[in-house]
Short mmCIF file of C-alpha atoms in Angstrom, two decimals:
data_model
loop_
_atom_site.label_atom_id
_atom_site.label_comp_id
_atom_site.label_asym_id
_atom_site.label_seq_id
_atom_site.Cartn_x
_atom_site.Cartn_y
_atom_site.Cartn_z
CA UNK A 1 -47.87 -151.38 -18.47
CA UNK A 2 -46.30 -154.02 -20.72
CA UNK A 3 -44.88 -156.95 -18.81
CA UNK A 4 -42.13 -158.87 -20.62
CA UNK A 5 -40.85 -162.12 -19.15
CA UNK A 6 -37.61 -163.71 -20.30
CA UNK A 7 -37.19 -167.39 -19.53
CA UNK A 8 -33.47 -168.11 -19.20
CA UNK A 9 -30.89 -165.88 -17.55
CA UNK A 10 -27.89 -166.92 -19.64
CA UNK A 11 -25.94 -164.67 -22.01
CA UNK A 12 -28.70 -164.11 -24.56
CA UNK A 13 -31.50 -163.90 -22.01
CA UNK A 14 -29.62 -161.29 -20.01
CA UNK A 15 -28.66 -159.45 -23.20
CA UNK A 16 -32.32 -159.07 -24.15
CA UNK A 17 -33.38 -158.17 -20.63
CA UNK A 18 -30.85 -155.36 -20.29
CA UNK A 19 -31.34 -154.08 -23.85
CA UNK A 20 -35.13 -154.00 -23.49
CA UNK A 21 -34.81 -152.33 -20.11
CA UNK A 22 -32.68 -149.62 -21.71
CA UNK A 23 -34.78 -149.11 -24.84
CA UNK A 24 -38.38 -149.66 -23.67
CA UNK A 25 -39.21 -147.33 -20.80
CA UNK A 26 -42.88 -148.32 -20.77
CA UNK A 27 -42.18 -152.00 -20.05
CA UNK A 28 -41.35 -154.03 -16.97
CA UNK A 29 -38.83 -156.80 -17.58
CA UNK A 30 -38.32 -159.88 -15.48
CA UNK A 31 -36.36 -163.11 -15.76
CA UNK A 32 -37.33 -166.66 -14.85
CA UNK A 33 -34.24 -168.71 -13.99
CA UNK A 34 -33.97 -171.94 -12.00
CA UNK A 35 -30.20 -171.99 -11.43
CA UNK A 36 -29.70 -170.56 -7.96
CA UNK A 37 -26.19 -169.29 -8.70
CA UNK A 38 -27.45 -167.36 -11.73
CA UNK A 39 -30.41 -166.08 -9.74
CA UNK A 40 -28.13 -164.69 -7.05
CA UNK A 41 -25.80 -163.16 -9.64
CA UNK A 42 -28.67 -161.53 -11.53
CA UNK A 43 -30.09 -160.09 -8.32
CA UNK A 44 -26.68 -158.76 -7.33
CA UNK A 45 -25.68 -157.33 -10.72
CA UNK A 46 -28.98 -155.96 -12.11
CA UNK A 47 -32.15 -154.17 -11.09
CA UNK A 48 -34.27 -156.77 -12.87
CA UNK A 49 -36.92 -158.75 -11.05
CA UNK A 50 -35.80 -162.37 -10.98
CA UNK A 51 -38.08 -165.34 -10.35
CA UNK A 52 -37.44 -169.01 -9.70
CA UNK A 53 -41.06 -170.15 -9.72
CA UNK A 54 -42.97 -170.02 -13.02
CA UNK A 55 -46.30 -169.60 -11.18
CA UNK A 56 -45.09 -166.29 -9.77
CA UNK A 57 -44.39 -164.61 -13.11
CA UNK A 58 -45.89 -166.29 -16.17
CA UNK A 59 -49.56 -165.35 -15.49
CA UNK A 60 -48.64 -161.63 -15.37
CA UNK A 61 -46.65 -161.52 -18.62
CA UNK A 62 -47.92 -160.06 -21.90
CA UNK A 63 -44.97 -161.45 -23.88
CA UNK A 64 -42.65 -164.32 -23.01
CA UNK A 65 -39.24 -164.67 -24.62
CA UNK A 66 -37.79 -168.19 -24.57
CA UNK A 67 -34.01 -167.86 -24.25
CA UNK A 68 -33.10 -171.43 -23.33
CA UNK A 69 -31.28 -174.21 -25.14
CA UNK A 70 -33.57 -176.16 -27.48
CA UNK A 71 -32.56 -179.41 -25.79
CA UNK A 72 -34.47 -178.47 -22.65
CA UNK A 73 -37.55 -177.21 -24.49
CA UNK A 74 -39.65 -180.37 -23.90
CA UNK A 75 -39.11 -180.10 -20.13
CA UNK A 76 -39.81 -176.36 -20.18
CA UNK A 77 -43.02 -176.83 -22.18
CA UNK A 78 -44.23 -179.48 -19.75
CA UNK A 79 -43.57 -177.19 -16.79
CA UNK A 80 -45.27 -174.06 -18.12
CA UNK A 81 -47.98 -175.20 -20.56
CA UNK A 82 -50.69 -175.01 -17.88
CA UNK A 83 -49.63 -171.45 -17.00
CA UNK A 84 -49.46 -169.77 -20.41
CA UNK A 85 -52.61 -168.34 -21.98
CA UNK A 86 -53.80 -167.86 -25.59
CA UNK A 87 -53.43 -164.08 -25.21
CA UNK A 88 -49.71 -164.21 -24.52
CA UNK A 89 -47.17 -163.84 -27.33
CA UNK A 90 -44.37 -166.41 -27.16
CA UNK A 91 -41.09 -165.28 -28.75
CA UNK A 92 -38.52 -168.02 -29.26
CA UNK A 93 -34.83 -167.54 -29.99
CA UNK A 94 -34.18 -171.29 -29.70
CA UNK A 95 -32.13 -172.44 -32.70
CA UNK A 96 -33.88 -174.94 -34.95
CA UNK A 97 -37.12 -175.00 -32.94
CA UNK A 98 -40.07 -174.95 -35.34
CA UNK A 99 -43.13 -172.79 -34.68
CA UNK A 100 -45.44 -175.81 -34.85
CA UNK A 101 -43.38 -177.58 -32.18
CA UNK A 102 -43.74 -174.60 -29.84
CA UNK A 103 -47.47 -174.27 -30.54
CA UNK A 104 -48.10 -177.95 -29.82
CA UNK A 105 -45.80 -177.99 -26.81
CA UNK A 106 -47.55 -175.06 -25.15
CA UNK A 107 -51.04 -175.36 -26.60
CA UNK A 108 -51.03 -171.78 -27.93
CA UNK A 109 -51.09 -170.04 -31.33
CA UNK A 110 -49.28 -166.70 -30.94
CA UNK A 111 -45.65 -167.57 -31.63
CA UNK A 112 -42.74 -165.58 -33.03
CA UNK A 113 -39.62 -167.47 -34.09
CA UNK A 114 -36.47 -165.36 -34.13
CA UNK A 115 -32.79 -165.89 -34.87
CA UNK A 116 -30.41 -163.31 -33.38
CA UNK A 117 -26.64 -163.38 -33.67
CA UNK A 118 -23.66 -162.85 -31.38
CA UNK A 119 -23.24 -159.05 -31.85
CA UNK A 120 -26.66 -158.69 -30.21
CA UNK A 121 -24.65 -158.76 -26.99
CA UNK A 122 -23.39 -155.24 -27.79
CA UNK A 123 -26.62 -154.00 -29.43
CA UNK A 124 -25.11 -154.47 -32.90
CA UNK A 125 -27.02 -157.63 -33.70
CA UNK A 126 -28.94 -158.84 -36.70
CA UNK A 127 -32.18 -160.72 -36.03
CA UNK A 128 -34.50 -162.37 -38.50
CA UNK A 129 -37.97 -163.27 -37.29
CA UNK A 130 -41.26 -164.83 -38.37
CA UNK A 131 -44.64 -163.98 -36.84
CA UNK A 132 -47.71 -166.22 -36.94
CA UNK A 133 -50.96 -164.83 -38.35
CA UNK A 134 -52.65 -164.86 -34.93
CA UNK A 135 -50.33 -162.13 -33.63
CA UNK A 136 -52.17 -158.79 -33.81
CA UNK A 137 -50.76 -155.61 -35.33
CA UNK A 138 -50.33 -154.09 -31.86
CA UNK A 139 -48.55 -157.21 -30.62
CA UNK A 140 -46.33 -157.26 -33.73
CA UNK A 141 -45.24 -153.70 -32.91
CA UNK A 142 -44.28 -154.84 -29.41
CA UNK A 143 -42.33 -157.76 -30.90
CA UNK A 144 -40.41 -155.34 -33.12
CA UNK A 145 -39.46 -153.32 -30.04
CA UNK A 146 -38.32 -156.40 -28.12
CA UNK A 147 -36.23 -157.89 -30.92
CA UNK A 148 -35.01 -154.51 -32.18
CA UNK A 149 -33.61 -153.65 -28.74
CA UNK A 150 -30.45 -155.60 -29.63
CA UNK A 151 -29.87 -154.22 -33.14
CA UNK A 152 -31.24 -154.52 -36.67
CA UNK A 153 -34.22 -156.74 -37.49
CA UNK A 154 -35.74 -158.18 -40.64
CA UNK A 155 -39.12 -159.91 -40.84
CA UNK A 156 -39.35 -162.97 -43.10
CA UNK A 157 -42.41 -164.87 -44.32
CA UNK A 158 -41.53 -168.55 -43.90
CA UNK A 159 -39.38 -170.85 -41.77
CA UNK A 160 -36.99 -171.71 -44.61
CA UNK A 161 -36.06 -168.02 -44.54
CA UNK A 162 -35.35 -168.30 -40.80
CA UNK A 163 -32.97 -171.16 -41.59
CA UNK A 164 -31.35 -168.94 -44.24
CA UNK A 165 -30.95 -166.14 -41.68
CA UNK A 166 -29.37 -168.73 -39.38
CA UNK A 167 -26.86 -169.69 -42.07
CA UNK A 168 -26.05 -166.11 -43.09
CA UNK A 169 -26.27 -164.19 -39.84
CA UNK A 170 -26.61 -166.57 -36.91
CA UNK A 171 -23.50 -168.51 -37.95
CA UNK A 172 -22.04 -165.57 -39.88
CA UNK A 173 -19.89 -164.09 -37.08
CA UNK A 174 -17.88 -167.33 -36.97
CA UNK A 175 -17.11 -167.03 -40.69
CA UNK A 176 -15.86 -163.48 -40.17
CA UNK A 177 -13.83 -164.42 -37.09
CA UNK A 178 -12.28 -167.24 -39.13
CA UNK A 179 -11.24 -164.84 -41.89
CA UNK A 180 -9.98 -162.28 -39.37
CA UNK A 181 -7.94 -164.84 -37.47
CA UNK A 182 -6.17 -165.93 -40.67
CA UNK A 183 -5.28 -162.30 -41.45
CA UNK A 184 -4.10 -161.68 -37.88
CA UNK A 185 -1.88 -164.75 -37.92
CA UNK A 186 -0.33 -163.63 -41.21
CA UNK A 187 0.24 -160.19 -39.69
CA UNK A 188 2.13 -161.86 -36.86
CA UNK A 189 4.23 -163.67 -39.47
CA UNK A 190 5.16 -160.25 -40.82
CA UNK A 191 6.46 -159.27 -37.38
CA UNK A 192 3.52 -157.44 -35.83
CA UNK A 193 2.50 -158.14 -32.24
CA UNK A 194 -0.85 -159.86 -31.79
CA UNK A 195 -2.34 -156.61 -30.47
CA UNK A 196 -1.15 -154.57 -33.45
CA UNK A 197 -2.19 -157.22 -35.98
CA UNK A 198 -5.62 -157.42 -34.34
CA UNK A 199 -5.98 -153.64 -34.43
CA UNK A 200 -5.07 -153.50 -38.12
CA UNK A 201 -7.51 -156.26 -39.05
CA UNK A 202 -10.40 -155.20 -36.79
CA UNK A 203 -10.28 -151.58 -37.97
CA UNK A 204 -10.07 -152.72 -41.58
CA UNK A 205 -13.20 -154.82 -41.12
CA UNK A 206 -15.22 -152.24 -39.18
CA UNK A 207 -14.17 -149.39 -41.46
CA UNK A 208 -15.04 -151.36 -44.57
CA UNK A 209 -18.39 -152.47 -43.13
CA UNK A 210 -19.29 -148.90 -42.18
CA UNK A 211 -18.25 -147.60 -45.60
CA UNK A 212 -20.36 -150.26 -47.33
CA UNK A 213 -23.33 -149.58 -45.06
CA UNK A 214 -23.18 -145.85 -45.78
CA UNK A 215 -23.08 -146.41 -49.54
CA UNK A 216 -25.66 -147.43 -52.14
CA UNK A 217 -23.00 -149.20 -54.23
CA UNK A 218 -22.70 -152.97 -54.26
CA UNK A 219 -19.66 -154.88 -53.05
CA UNK A 220 -18.28 -155.57 -56.51
CA UNK A 221 -18.25 -151.85 -57.30
CA UNK A 222 -16.11 -151.24 -54.21
CA UNK A 223 -13.82 -154.12 -55.12
CA UNK A 224 -13.31 -152.58 -58.55
CA UNK A 225 -12.50 -149.21 -56.99
CA UNK A 226 -9.77 -150.56 -54.73
CA UNK A 227 -8.30 -152.92 -57.34
CA UNK A 228 -5.78 -151.67 -59.87
CA UNK A 229 -4.63 -154.07 -62.59
CA UNK A 230 -1.21 -155.39 -61.68
CA UNK A 231 -1.42 -153.97 -58.14
CA UNK A 232 -1.40 -155.60 -54.71
CA UNK A 233 -5.17 -155.99 -54.38
CA UNK A 234 -5.33 -157.44 -57.88
CA UNK A 235 -2.78 -160.08 -56.89
CA UNK A 236 -4.87 -161.03 -53.86
CA UNK A 237 -8.12 -161.14 -55.82
CA UNK A 238 -6.55 -163.34 -58.48
CA UNK A 239 -5.56 -165.80 -55.75
CA UNK A 240 -9.12 -165.78 -54.42
CA UNK A 241 -10.44 -166.48 -57.91
CA UNK A 242 -7.88 -169.22 -58.57
CA UNK A 243 -8.88 -171.00 -55.35
CA UNK A 244 -12.60 -170.34 -55.89
CA UNK A 245 -12.90 -168.78 -52.44
CA UNK A 246 -16.31 -167.30 -53.29
CA UNK A 247 -17.66 -170.75 -54.09
CA UNK A 248 -16.17 -172.18 -50.90
CA UNK A 249 -17.90 -169.48 -48.88
CA UNK A 250 -21.23 -170.19 -50.58
CA UNK A 251 -20.83 -173.93 -49.96
CA UNK A 252 -20.11 -173.26 -46.29
CA UNK A 253 -23.27 -171.18 -45.96
CA UNK A 254 -25.24 -173.92 -47.70
CA UNK A 255 -23.86 -176.45 -45.20
CA UNK A 256 -25.05 -174.27 -42.33
CA UNK A 257 -28.49 -173.90 -43.96
CA UNK A 258 -28.81 -177.66 -44.50
CA UNK A 259 -27.87 -178.32 -40.88
CA UNK A 260 -30.44 -175.78 -39.68
CA UNK A 261 -33.09 -177.63 -41.67
CA UNK A 262 -31.97 -180.97 -40.20
CA UNK A 263 -32.18 -179.61 -36.66
CA UNK A 264 -35.70 -178.39 -37.31
CA UNK A 265 -36.80 -181.92 -38.20
CA UNK A 266 -35.41 -183.52 -35.06
#
């Protein structure tokens, strides 16, 4: 039986625990959490096994997923480094935390660095991940199951690519929310209620995303199909071009990437 331990019972830790529990019938899932209020809530709301003492759960785990804030990583490493073993696979979803830092902090080699995003909470996530060479093929398959429990996954081959995933996907939902909020607010200006404006915008986004996903055509081809010269869409696209919105979006993503790199050096 595969034993998966998740350290951290916050939103993302619980998301992974419940998703893995639902998708991986051949695995036992437990959570290590030191906040007594969270412990009591987890015990009351789930069927997961919840621990407060690392000694009671870490030695039995095959894979350990670190779902804590990177700021507390040094303390966590100090507390568990004598309990982890070289045979365990450590999966980290801590933003900006380099693989080498985790390896040195825990004295182990088998590390997977992953970057999920917010829609993982509803199993519609996008996760990029990087696996060290010491992880076996069998272990890599288990990692795919763990990370894929919350949505789509893509494996990358270096940590710069993880920072790029962070900029595109990890931070990406905020870009989309920003765009959606602007459209909703303009809808309200046109007299719609917030609920109706939200419905119009949300269904436009989800419908368009699903259409794009189901198609082999690129985005520009779809733009061309919906744009008639002199029409309403053409007027909007001309405004985008005039204000160089595409360049502004690219520059915003670059800013997120640069910040991810900075965080990794701290």
